[in-house]
Amino acid sequence: MGMKFNHAQKVATAHAITDLLAADGVDTREDLHAWLDHQANRAALRAVKGVGPKSIDYIGNLVGRSHVAVDVHLRAFAVDAGVPDLPYDQLRAVYEEAAAFLGHDKGELEHAVWRHRSKAT
């Protein structure tokens, strides 16, 4: 699955992210992994139009961090499981706590739920 660049705002967002990373000297996957450790960098990324918390978590996953990027599939799965509609950060915490309780990697649990729900739609 890749980004669909058929929308002008998505192209502008991709350019803005690229410009931000280039300005901060982020050249490699390892650079980006380390760069995301700093809250100020995450805040700068969040300030880019079109970038939300899910995007930041997803980018982290792409560079080897283990995050839960809550999307419509993870929200639907939670609702089906009886979890109330929660703000993004709280629902991500629920998934992370469930992964820890079950002894699973957060990113792997997120991906398993995503695969399960995407097949159901």
Coordinates of C-alpha atoms in Angstrom, one line a residue:
M1 CA 0.0 0.0 0.0
G2 CA 1.4 3.4 -1.0
M3 CA 0.4 7.0 -0.8
K4 CA -2.1 8.1 -3.5
F5 CA -0.8 11.3 -5.0
N6 CA -3.9 12.1 -7.0
H7 CA -4.9 14.9 -4.7
A8 CA -3.1 18.3 -4.6
Q9 CA -3.2 18.6 -0.8
K10 CA -1.6 15.2 -0.4
V11 CA 1.2 16.3 -2.8
A12 CA 1.6 19.5 -0.8
T13 CA 1.8 17.6 2.4
A14 CA 4.4 15.2 1.1
H15 CA 6.5 18.2 -0.1
A16 CA 6.2 19.9 3.2
I17 CA 7.3 16.8 5.1
T18 CA 10.2 16.4 2.8
D19 CA 11.2 20.0 3.2
L20 CA 11.0 19.7 7.0
L21 CA 13.1 16.6 7.1
A22 CA 15.7 17.9 4.6
A23 CA 16.0 21.2 6.6
D24 CA 16.7 19.1 9.8
G25 CA 19.3 17.0 8.0
V26 CA 17.2 13.8 8.1
D27 CA 18.7 11.8 5.2
T28 CA 18.3 8.1 6.2
R29 CA 15.8 5.8 7.8
E30 CA 18.0 5.7 10.9
D31 CA 18.1 9.5 11.0
L32 CA 14.3 9.6 10.9
H33 CA 14.0 6.9 13.6
A34 CA 16.2 9.0 15.9
W35 CA 14.6 12.3 14.8
L36 CA 11.2 11.1 15.9
D37 CA 12.6 10.6 19.5
H38 CA 12.3 14.3 20.1
Q39 CA 8.9 15.8 21.0
A40 CA 9.8 19.1 19.3
N41 CA 10.4 17.3 16.0
R42 CA 7.1 15.4 16.3
A43 CA 5.4 18.7 17.0
A44 CA 7.0 20.3 13.9
L45 CA 5.7 17.3 11.9
R46 CA 2.3 17.7 13.4
A47 CA 2.2 21.4 12.4
V48 CA 2.4 20.4 8.7
K49 CA -1.0 20.7 7.1
G50 CA -2.5 17.3 6.6
V51 CA -0.4 15.5 9.2
G52 CA -2.2 14.2 12.2
P53 CA -1.2 11.8 15.0
K54 CA -2.0 8.8 12.9
S55 CA 0.4 10.0 10.2
I56 CA 3.2 10.4 12.7
D57 CA 2.6 6.9 14.2
Y58 CA 2.5 5.5 10.6
I59 CA 5.7 7.2 9.6
G60 CA 7.3 5.8 12.9
N61 CA 6.2 2.3 11.9
L62 CA 7.8 2.7 8.5
V63 CA 11.2 3.4 10.1
G64 CA 11.1 0.5 12.6
R65 CA 9.4 2.1 15.6
S66 CA 6.5 0.1 17.0
H67 CA 3.4 2.3 17.2
V68 CA -0.3 1.8 16.9
A69 CA -1.6 4.0 14.1
V70 CA -5.4 4.2 14.8
D71 CA -7.4 4.4 11.6
V72 CA -11.0 3.6 10.6
H73 CA -10.3 -0.1 10.7
L74 CA -8.9 0.0 14.2
R75 CA -11.7 2.2 15.3
A76 CA -14.3 -0.1 13.9
F77 CA -12.7 -3.2 15.5
A78 CA -12.7 -1.4 18.9
V79 CA -16.4 -0.5 18.5
D80 CA -17.2 -4.1 17.6
A81 CA -15.4 -5.2 20.8
G82 CA -17.4 -2.8 22.9
V83 CA -14.8 -0.1 23.4
P84 CA -16.5 3.3 23.4
D85 CA -15.6 5.9 20.8
L86 CA -12.4 7.4 22.3
P87 CA -10.1 10.2 21.3
Y88 CA -7.1 9.1 19.2
D89 CA -4.5 9.1 22.0
Q90 CA -6.8 7.2 24.4
L91 CA -7.7 4.5 21.8
R92 CA -4.1 4.1 20.9
A93 CA -3.3 3.6 24.6
V94 CA -6.0 0.9 24.8
Y95 CA -4.4 -1.0 21.9
E96 CA -1.0 -0.6 23.4
E97 CA -2.1 -1.9 26.8
A98 CA -3.9 -4.8 25.1
A99 CA -0.7 -5.7 23.2
A100 CA 1.3 -5.6 26.4
F101 CA -1.2 -7.7 28.2
L102 CA -1.2 -10.3 25.4
G103 CA 2.5 -10.2 25.1
H104 CA 2.4 -8.9 21.5
D105 CA 4.4 -6.2 19.7
K106 CA 2.2 -3.1 19.4
G107 CA 2.9 -2.7 15.7
E108 CA 2.2 -6.3 15.0
L109 CA -1.1 -6.2 16.9
E110 CA -2.1 -3.0 15.0
H111 CA -1.2 -4.7 11.7
A112 CA -3.2 -7.9 12.5
V113 CA -6.3 -5.9 13.4
W114 CA -5.9 -3.7 10.3
R115 CA -5.6 -6.8 8.1
H116 CA -8.6 -8.5 9.7
R117 CA -10.8 -5.4 9.4
S118 CA -9.7 -4.4 5.9
K119 CA -10.8 -7.9 4.7
A120 CA -14.2 -7.4 6.4
T121 CA -15.0 -4.2 4.5

